[in-house]
CSV table of C-alpha atoms in Angstrom, one decimal:
chain,number,residue,atom,x,y,z
A,17,MET,CA,0.0,0.0,0.0
A,18,ASP,CA,1.3,3.4,-0.9
A,19,ALA,CA,1.4,5.6,2.1
A,20,SER,CA,2.9,8.6,0.3
A,21,PRO,CA,2.3,11.8,2.2
A,22,SER,CA,1.5,15.2,0.7
A,23,SER,CA,3.5,18.2,1.6
A,24,ARG,CA,0.4,20.4,2.0
A,25,HIS,CA,0.2,19.7,5.8
A,26,LEU,CA,3.9,20.2,6.6
A,27,PRO,CA,4.3,23.6,8.2
A,28,SER,CA,6.5,26.1,6.3
A,29,SER,CA,10.0,26.6,7.8
A,30,THR,CA,9.5,30.3,7.5
A,31,CYS,CA,6.7,30.0,10.0
A,32,THR,CA,8.7,27.9,12.4
A,33,SER,CA,12.2,29.1,12.0
A,34,SER,CA,13.3,27.6,15.3
A,35,ARG,CA,12.5,24.1,14.1
A,36,PRO,CA,14.5,22.0,11.6
A,37,SER,CA,13.3,22.6,8.1
A,38,ARG,CA,13.7,18.9,7.2
A,39,PRO,CA,12.0,16.0,8.9
A,40,THR,CA,14.9,14.1,10.6
A,41,VAL,CA,15.1,11.1,12.9
A,42,THR,CA,16.9,12.4,16.0
A,43,GLU,CA,16.4,9.5,18.3
A,44,VAL,CA,15.9,5.7,18.1
A,45,ARG,CA,14.3,4.0,21.1
A,46,LEU,CA,14.6,0.2,21.8
A,47,ALA,CA,12.4,-0.3,24.8
A,48,ALA,CA,12.6,-4.1,24.4
A,49,PHE,CA,14.4,-5.3,21.3
A,50,LYS,CA,17.0,-8.1,21.1
A,51,SER,CA,19.7,-7.2,23.6
A,52,HIS,CA,18.4,-3.7,24.2
A,53,ARG,CA,16.2,-2.7,27.2
A,54,ALA,CA,14.9,0.8,27.9
A,55,ALA,CA,17.5,2.3,25.5
A,56,ALA,CA,17.3,5.6,23.8
A,57,TYR,CA,20.0,6.6,21.3
A,58,PRO,CA,20.2,10.3,20.1
A,59,LEU,CA,21.3,10.6,16.4
A,60,GLY,CA,23.3,13.5,15.0
A,61,PRO,CA,24.6,14.3,11.5
A,62,VAL,CA,27.0,11.4,11.8
A,63,THR,CA,26.4,8.7,14.4
A,64,LEU,CA,28.5,5.6,14.9
A,65,PHE,CA,27.7,2.8,17.2
A,66,ALA,CA,30.7,1.1,18.8
A,67,GLY,CA,31.2,-1.8,21.2
A,68,VAL,CA,32.3,-5.3,21.4
A,69,SER,CA,30.7,-8.2,19.5
A,70,GLY,CA,27.2,-8.9,20.8
A,71,SER,CA,26.7,-5.4,22.3
A,72,GLY,CA,23.9,-4.6,19.9
A,73,LYS,CA,25.4,-2.4,17.3
A,74,SER,CA,23.9,-4.0,14.3
A,75,SER,CA,20.5,-4.5,16.0
A,76,ALA,CA,20.2,-0.8,16.6
A,77,LEU,CA,20.5,-0.2,12.8
A,78,GLN,CA,18.1,-3.1,12.1
A,79,ALA,CA,15.4,-1.4,14.3
A,80,TYR,CA,15.9,1.9,12.5
A,81,GLU,CA,15.6,0.2,9.1
A,82,ALA,CA,12.5,-1.7,10.2
A,83,LEU,CA,10.8,1.6,11.2
A,84,ALA,CA,11.8,3.1,7.9
A,85,ARG,CA,10.3,0.2,5.9
A,86,LEU,CA,7.1,0.3,8.0
A,87,GLY,CA,7.0,4.1,7.3
A,88,ALA,CA,7.2,3.4,3.6
A,89,GLY,CA,4.1,1.1,3.9
A,90,ASP,CA,5.7,-2.3,4.0
A,91,GLU,CA,3.8,-5.1,5.7
A,92,LEU,CA,5.0,-6.3,9.1
A,93,GLY,CA,5.8,-9.8,7.9
A,94,ARG,CA,8.1,-8.5,5.1
A,95,VAL,CA,9.9,-6.3,7.6
A,96,PHE,CA,10.5,-8.9,10.3
A,97,ALA,CA,11.4,-12.2,8.7
A,98,ASP,CA,12.4,-13.6,12.1
A,99,PRO,CA,10.2,-11.8,14.6
A,100,ALA,CA,11.0,-14.3,17.4
A,101,GLY,CA,14.6,-13.3,17.1
A,102,CYS,CA,13.7,-9.7,17.9
A,103,VAL,CA,12.2,-10.6,21.3
A,104,PRO,CA,14.6,-9.9,24.2
A,105,GLU,CA,16.4,-12.9,25.5
A,106,ARG,CA,14.8,-14.5,28.6
A,107,ALA,CA,11.5,-12.6,27.9
A,108,GLU,CA,8.8,-14.8,29.4
A,109,PRO,CA,5.4,-15.2,27.6
A,110,ASP,CA,2.3,-13.9,29.3
A,111,ALA,CA,-0.7,-16.0,30.3
A,112,GLN,CA,-1.8,-16.2,26.7
A,113,GLY,CA,1.6,-17.3,25.5
A,114,ARG,CA,2.4,-14.0,23.9
A,115,ARG,CA,5.9,-12.5,23.5
A,116,GLY,CA,6.9,-9.4,21.6
A,117,PHE,CA,9.2,-6.4,21.3
A,118,ARG,CA,8.9,-2.6,21.4
A,119,ILE,CA,10.7,0.0,19.2
A,120,GLY,CA,10.3,3.7,18.5
A,121,CYS,CA,11.8,6.9,17.3
A,122,THR,CA,11.6,10.7,17.4
A,123,VAL,CA,11.3,12.7,14.2
A,124,ASP,CA,12.0,16.4,14.6
A,125,GLY,CA,11.0,18.9,12.0
A,126,PRO,CA,8.7,21.9,11.4
A,127,ALA,CA,5.8,20.3,13.4
A,128,GLY,CA,8.1,19.8,16.4
A,129,PRO,CA,9.6,16.7,17.9
A,130,VAL,CA,7.1,13.9,17.2
A,131,ARG,CA,7.5,10.5,19.0
A,132,LEU,CA,6.4,7.2,17.4
A,133,ASP,CA,6.3,4.1,19.7
A,134,LEU,CA,5.4,0.7,18.4
A,135,ALA,CA,4.6,-2.6,20.3
A,136,VAL,CA,4.8,-5.7,18.2
A,137,GLN,CA,3.6,-9.2,19.1
A,138,ALA,CA,6.0,-11.8,17.7
A,139,GLU,CA,4.4,-15.0,19.2
A,140,PRO,CA,2.1,-16.8,18.7
A,141,GLU,CA,1.5,-14.7,15.6
A,142,LEU,CA,3.1,-11.5,14.3
A,143,ARG,CA,1.0,-8.4,14.6
A,144,VAL,CA,1.0,-4.8,15.8
A,145,VAL,CA,-0.6,-4.7,19.2
A,146,GLY,CA,-0.1,-1.0,20.0
A,147,GLU,CA,1.1,2.2,18.5
A,148,ARG,CA,1.3,5.8,19.8
A,149,LEU,CA,2.1,9.0,18.0
A,150,THR,CA,2.7,12.0,20.3
A,151,LEU,CA,3.7,15.6,19.9
A,152,ARG,CA,5.1,17.0,23.1
A,153,ASP,CA,2.5,15.9,25.7
A,154,ARG,CA,-0.4,15.4,23.4
A,155,THR,CA,-1.3,11.9,22.0
A,156,LEU,CA,-2.3,12.3,18.4
A,157,LEU,CA,-2.8,8.6,17.5
A,158,ALA,CA,-3.2,5.6,19.7
A,159,THR,CA,-4.0,2.0,18.6
A,160,ALA,CA,-4.6,-1.1,20.7
A,161,LEU,CA,-5.5,-4.7,20.1
A,162,ARG,CA,-9.0,-5.1,21.5
A,163,ASP,CA,-10.0,-8.5,20.0
A,164,PRO,CA,-7.3,-11.1,19.4
A,165,GLY,CA,-9.7,-12.9,17.0
A,166,ARG,CA,-9.7,-10.0,14.5
A,167,SER,CA,-6.8,-9.0,12.2
A,168,SER,CA,-7.1,-5.3,13.2
A,169,VAL,CA,-6.4,-2.9,16.0
A,170,GLN,CA,-8.7,-0.2,17.3
A,171,ALA,CA,-7.3,3.3,16.4
A,172,GLU,CA,-8.3,6.6,17.7
A,173,TRP,CA,-6.8,10.0,16.7
A,174,HIS,CA,-7.2,13.6,17.9
A,175,THR,CA,-9.5,15.8,15.8
A,176,ALA,CA,-10.4,18.7,18.1
A,177,GLY,CA,-13.6,19.3,16.2
A,178,ALA,CA,-17.3,18.6,17.0
A,179,VAL,CA,-16.1,15.1,17.7
A,180,PRO,CA,-12.8,15.4,19.7
A,181,VAL,CA,-11.6,11.9,18.9
A,182,THR,CA,-12.2,9.7,15.8
A,183,ARG,CA,-12.1,5.9,16.0
A,184,ALA,CA,-11.7,3.3,13.3
A,185,PRO,CA,-10.2,-0.2,12.9
A,186,PHE,CA,-6.7,-0.3,11.3
A,187,PRO,CA,-4.9,-3.4,9.9
A,188,ASP,CA,-2.7,-5.1,12.4
A,189,ASP,CA,0.2,-5.6,9.9
A,190,LEU,CA,0.8,-2.0,8.9
A,191,LEU,CA,2.0,1.1,10.6
A,192,GLY,CA,-1.0,3.2,11.5
A,193,THR,CA,0.9,6.5,11.3
A,194,ALA,CA,1.6,5.8,7.6
A,195,LEU,CA,-2.1,5.3,7.0
A,196,LEU,CA,-3.2,8.6,8.6
A,197,PRO,CA,-2.6,10.8,5.5
A,198,LEU,CA,-5.0,8.5,3.7
A,199,ARG,CA,-7.7,8.6,6.4
A,200,VAL,CA,-7.7,12.2,7.8
A,201,ALA,CA,-9.4,14.9,5.8
A,202,GLY,CA,-7.6,17.8,7.4
A,203,LYS,CA,-10.7,20.0,7.9
A,204,THR,CA,-10.1,21.0,11.5
A,205,GLU,CA,-7.1,22.4,13.2
A,206,GLY,CA,-6.7,19.2,15.2
A,207,GLN,CA,-6.8,17.1,12.1
A,208,ARG,CA,-4.2,19.3,10.4
A,209,GLN,CA,-2.0,18.9,13.4
A,210,VAL,CA,-2.3,15.1,13.2
A,211,LEU,CA,-1.6,15.2,9.5
A,212,ALA,CA,1.5,17.4,9.9
A,213,ALA,CA,2.9,15.1,12.6
A,214,ALA,CA,2.2,11.9,10.7
A,215,GLU,CA,3.6,13.2,7.5
A,216,GLN,CA,6.7,14.5,9.2
A,217,VAL,CA,7.3,11.0,10.6
A,218,VAL,CA,6.6,9.3,7.3
A,219,VAL,CA,8.9,11.6,5.4
A,220,GLY,CA,11.7,11.3,8.0
A,221,LEU,CA,11.5,7.5,8.0
A,222,ARG,CA,11.2,6.9,4.3
A,223,SER,CA,14.3,9.0,3.5
A,224,VAL,CA,16.7,6.1,4.3
A,225,PHE,CA,19.2,4.2,2.2
A,226,ALA,CA,20.6,1.1,3.8
A,227,CYS,CA,24.0,0.4,2.3
A,228,ASP,CA,26.1,-2.8,2.6
A,229,PRO,CA,28.7,-3.0,-0.2
A,230,GLN,CA,29.5,-6.6,-1.2
A,231,PRO,CA,32.9,-6.6,-2.9
A,232,HIS,CA,32.5,-10.1,-4.3
A,233,ARG,CA,29.5,-8.9,-6.3
A,234,MET,CA,31.1,-5.6,-7.5
A,235,ARG,CA,33.9,-7.1,-9.6
A,236,ALA,CA,32.1,-8.3,-12.7
A,237,PRO,CA,31.1,-6.0,-15.6
A,238,VAL,CA,27.4,-5.2,-15.5
A,239,PRO,CA,24.7,-4.3,-18.0
A,240,LEU,CA,23.5,-0.7,-18.2
A,241,GLY,CA,20.2,0.1,-16.6
A,242,GLU,CA,18.5,3.0,-14.7
A,243,GLY,CA,21.8,3.8,-13.0
A,244,ARG,CA,20.6,3.8,-9.4
A,245,LEU,CA,23.0,2.3,-6.9
A,246,ARG,CA,21.6,-0.8,-5.2
A,247,ARG,CA,22.0,-1.8,-1.5
A,248,GLY,CA,24.9,-4.2,-2.2
A,249,CYS,CA,26.6,-1.8,-4.7
A,250,ASP,CA,26.9,-4.7,-7.1
A,251,ASN,CA,26.1,-2.3,-10.0
A,252,LEU,CA,28.9,0.1,-9.1
A,253,ALA,CA,30.2,0.2,-12.6
A,254,GLU,CA,26.8,1.1,-14.0
A,255,VAL,CA,26.4,4.0,-11.6
A,256,LEU,CA,30.0,5.3,-12.3
A,257,HIS,CA,29.0,5.3,-16.0
A,258,ARG,CA,26.1,7.5,-15.1
A,259,THR,CA,28.0,9.9,-12.9
A,260,ARG,CA,30.8,10.2,-15.5
A,261,THR,CA,28.3,11.2,-18.2
A,262,GLY,CA,25.8,13.1,-16.2
A,263,CYS,CA,27.4,14.4,-13.0
A,264,ALA,CA,30.9,15.5,-14.1
A,265,ARG,CA,31.5,17.6,-10.9
A,266,ARG,CA,30.6,14.8,-8.5
A,267,HIS,CA,32.5,12.2,-10.6
A,268,ALA,CA,35.7,14.4,-10.5
A,269,ARG,CA,35.2,14.7,-6.7
A,270,LEU,CA,34.9,10.9,-6.4
A,271,ALA,CA,38.1,10.4,-8.4
A,272,ALA,CA,39.9,12.8,-6.0
A,273,VAL,CA,38.6,10.8,-3.0
A,274,ALA,CA,39.7,7.6,-4.7
A,275,ARG,CA,43.3,8.8,-4.7
A,276,GLY,CA,43.1,8.9,-0.9
A,277,GLY,CA,42.0,5.3,-0.4
A,278,CYS,CA,43.3,3.3,-3.4
A,279,ALA,CA,46.9,1.9,-3.8
A,280,GLY,CA,49.1,3.3,-6.5
A,281,PRO,CA,48.6,6.4,-8.6
A,282,VAL,CA,45.0,7.3,-9.5
A,283,ALA,CA,44.5,9.8,-12.3
A,284,GLY,CA,40.7,9.3,-12.4
A,285,LEU,CA,37.8,6.9,-12.6
A,286,ASP,CA,37.0,5.5,-16.0
A,287,VAL,CA,34.3,3.3,-17.5
A,288,GLN,CA,34.9,0.9,-20.4
A,289,GLU,CA,31.9,0.0,-22.6
A,290,LEU,CA,32.2,-3.7,-23.7
A,291,ALA,CA,31.1,-5.2,-27.0
A,292,ASP,CA,28.3,-7.1,-25.3
A,293,GLY,CA,26.7,-3.9,-23.9
A,294,ARG,CA,28.1,-4.3,-20.4
A,295,VAL,CA,30.3,-1.8,-18.7
A,296,ARG,CA,33.5,-2.2,-16.6
A,297,ALA,CA,34.8,0.3,-14.2
A,298,LEU,CA,38.5,1.0,-13.8
A,299,LEU,CA,41.0,3.2,-12.0
A,300,ALA,CA,42.7,5.4,-14.6
A,301,ARG,CA,46.4,5.3,-13.7
A,302,GLY,CA,47.9,7.8,-16.2
A,303,GLY,CA,51.5,8.0,-17.4
A,304,PRO,CA,53.3,5.6,-19.7
A,305,GLY,CA,54.0,1.9,-19.4
A,306,PRO,CA,51.9,-1.2,-18.8
A,307,GLY,CA,48.6,-0.6,-17.0
A,308,ALA,CA,48.6,3.1,-17.9
A,309,SER,CA,45.1,2.7,-19.4
A,310,GLY,CA,43.7,1.7,-16.0
A,311,THR,CA,43.2,-1.1,-13.5
A,312,PRO,CA,39.8,-2.9,-13.7
A,313,LEU,CA,37.9,-2.7,-10.4
A,314,GLU,CA,37.8,-6.5,-10.3
A,315,ARG,CA,41.5,-6.5,-9.5
A,316,LEU,CA,41.1,-4.2,-6.5
A,317,GLY,CA,41.1,-5.4,-2.9
A,318,GLU,CA,37.9,-5.7,-0.9
A,319,GLY,CA,38.8,-2.7,1.2
A,320,GLU,CA,39.3,-0.5,-1.9
A,321,LEU,CA,36.0,-1.6,-3.3
A,322,ARG,CA,34.1,-0.9,-0.1
A,323,TYR,CA,35.8,2.4,0.2
A,324,LEU,CA,34.9,3.5,-3.4
A,325,ALA,CA,31.3,2.3,-2.9
A,326,LEU,CA,30.7,4.2,0.3
A,327,ALA,CA,32.4,7.3,-1.0
A,328,LEU,CA,30.0,7.2,-4.0
A,329,VAL,CA,27.1,6.9,-1.6
A,330,LEU,CA,28.2,10.0,0.3
A,331,LEU,CA,28.9,12.1,-2.7
A,332,THR,CA,25.7,11.4,-4.6
A,333,GLY,CA,22.1,12.2,-3.9
A,334,PRO,CA,18.8,10.3,-3.7
A,335,GLY,CA,18.5,10.4,-7.5
A,336,VAL,CA,21.5,8.1,-7.9
A,337,LEU,CA,20.6,5.8,-5.0
A,338,ALA,CA,17.9,3.1,-5.1
A,339,VAL,CA,15.7,4.8,-2.5
A,340,ASP,CA,11.9,5.4,-2.5
A,341,GLN,CA,11.9,9.2,-2.8
A,342,VAL,CA,9.0,11.2,-1.4
A,343,ALA,CA,8.1,12.9,-4.6
A,344,GLU,CA,5.4,15.0,-3.1
A,345,VAL,CA,7.8,16.9,-0.8
A,346,PRO,CA,10.4,19.3,-2.2
A,347,ASP,CA,14.1,18.1,-2.0
A,348,ALA,CA,14.9,21.1,0.2
A,349,LEU,CA,12.5,19.6,2.9
A,350,GLN,CA,14.1,16.2,2.8
A,351,SER,CA,17.2,14.8,4.4
A,352,LEU,CA,18.5,11.3,3.4
A,353,THR,CA,20.0,9.1,6.0
A,354,VAL,CA,22.5,6.4,5.0
A,355,LEU,CA,22.6,3.3,7.2
A,356,ALA,CA,26.0,1.6,7.1
A,357,ASP,CA,26.4,-1.5,9.2
A,358,GLY,CA,30.1,-2.2,9.3
A,359,PHE,CA,31.0,1.3,8.1
A,360,ASP,CA,34.8,0.6,8.3
A,361,ARG,CA,34.6,-3.2,7.6
A,362,GLY,CA,37.7,-4.2,5.6
A,363,LEU,CA,39.2,-0.8,5.5
A,364,ASP,CA,42.7,0.1,6.7
A,365,PRO,CA,43.2,3.0,9.0
A,366,ARG,CA,44.0,5.4,6.2
A,367,GLN,CA,40.8,4.5,4.3
A,368,ALA,CA,38.6,4.6,7.4
A,369,GLY,CA,40.0,8.1,8.2
A,370,GLU,CA,39.5,9.5,4.7
A,371,LEU,CA,35.9,8.1,4.6
A,372,LEU,CA,35.1,9.4,8.0
A,373,GLY,CA,36.4,12.9,7.2
A,374,LEU,CA,34.3,12.9,4.0
A,375,ALA,CA,31.2,11.8,5.9
A,376,ALA,CA,31.7,14.6,8.5
A,377,GLU,CA,32.1,17.2,5.7
A,378,ILE,CA,29.2,16.1,3.6
A,379,CYS,CA,26.8,15.6,6.5
A,380,ALA,CA,27.5,19.0,7.9
A,381,GLY,CA,25.4,20.4,5.0
A,382,GLY,CA,22.2,18.9,6.4
A,383,HIS,CA,21.0,17.1,3.3
A,384,LEU,CA,22.7,13.8,4.2
A,385,ARG,CA,23.0,12.0,7.5
A,386,LEU,CA,25.0,8.8,8.4
A,387,VAL,CA,24.2,6.2,11.0
A,388,GLY,CA,26.7,3.3,11.1
A,389,THR,CA,28.6,0.8,13.2
A,390,ALA,CA,32.4,1.0,13.5
A,391,THR,CA,35.4,-0.6,15.2
A,392,ALA,CA,36.9,0.9,18.3
A,393,ALA,CA,39.8,2.4,16.3
A,394,THR,CA,37.5,4.3,14.0
A,395,ALA,CA,35.3,5.3,16.9
A,396,ALA,CA,38.3,6.8,18.6
A,397,ARG,CA,39.2,8.9,15.6
A,398,ALA,CA,35.5,9.9,15.1
A,399,ARG,CA,35.4,11.4,18.6
A,400,GLN,CA,37.9,14.1,17.4
A,401,LEU,CA,35.7,15.3,14.5
A,402,PRO,CA,33.0,18.0,14.9
A,403,GLY,CA,29.5,16.8,14.1
A,404,VAL,CA,30.3,13.1,14.7
A,405,ALA,CA,28.8,11.3,17.7
A,406,VAL,CA,29.8,7.9,19.0
A,407,VAL,CA,27.4,5.7,20.9
A,408,ASP,CA,29.3,3.2,23.1
A,409,LEU,CA,27.4,0.1,23.8
A,410,GLU,CA,28.0,-2.4,26.5
A,411,PRO,CA,27.3,-6.1,26.1
């Protein structure tokens, strides 16, 4: 189901200049999710989760991505393939044999800081059992499971009209907040407030690109397509072909960044068009002698490939990444968040430092944010950079 919001209910930044102009997820809450209990993690322009294995770094990003997918209208079963694995360890079932988990977030923006909290039943069947949308101290939407025999929850939302509260059943496998723009007319001031808050949350959540470069899939030549970078970055050569022909300035910047993280001389990034219609990316070396024409990317090390892929993500916009853009909202009112589990995986200290500096520089502009996990060494360096926050997790 398409839960695309309209921008007509988002307050203008000129009217609320003290609030962020772009809906942004500023906190993720894991009240009861895997190893996390009563946890709230603030998010800045660049946020890295650090800690030993098993401390919950990856699961924090998994919860964020799950909320993003639900905000985009995905069904619960598609988002949580292993819901029982999300239940905190040693969580006992209730008298009806039910176990579950709770996650949430805060999305700040023109409407103010809006909180979304979600309770999910994982066993004996997967379903939403409670959802709450609040703005400051006012509850704008609340849902609850009233009849376990029905595949719905009872929803009620603030209207502030002749009828102060509207009630209706909502599906128990979708995020109710994402349904509000389709259900609320916006005729009263209360309804407009509900719509503004719901749309802010949906816009903030949908503006996410989860990136996990897979070097073993990035080496082979690829056919030309729409030129949007996929999650695993396996079509890196195709996207480089697009940036070289259509985004010359960004392509030149990427080539400059490549010099800081790839071995040997790098004169630029080139793309070779093969006879069968596929394209191969290579590092242009320059100068005379063997290999002067370039080194195909399939010959690069895993760290170099991950470095190039993440640099490309940071230097390009939503139009080059395979994300579900909110077309109804102007680009100036959107901020893309990149989720990078294992941000420095396979990178040497020099590569990690270059990439971290690039992230801090790019994200300072406000159009891009980064949430990732990192090793202790990269986290230590990150603490020295302005605009970069490190969340230390304990096992």
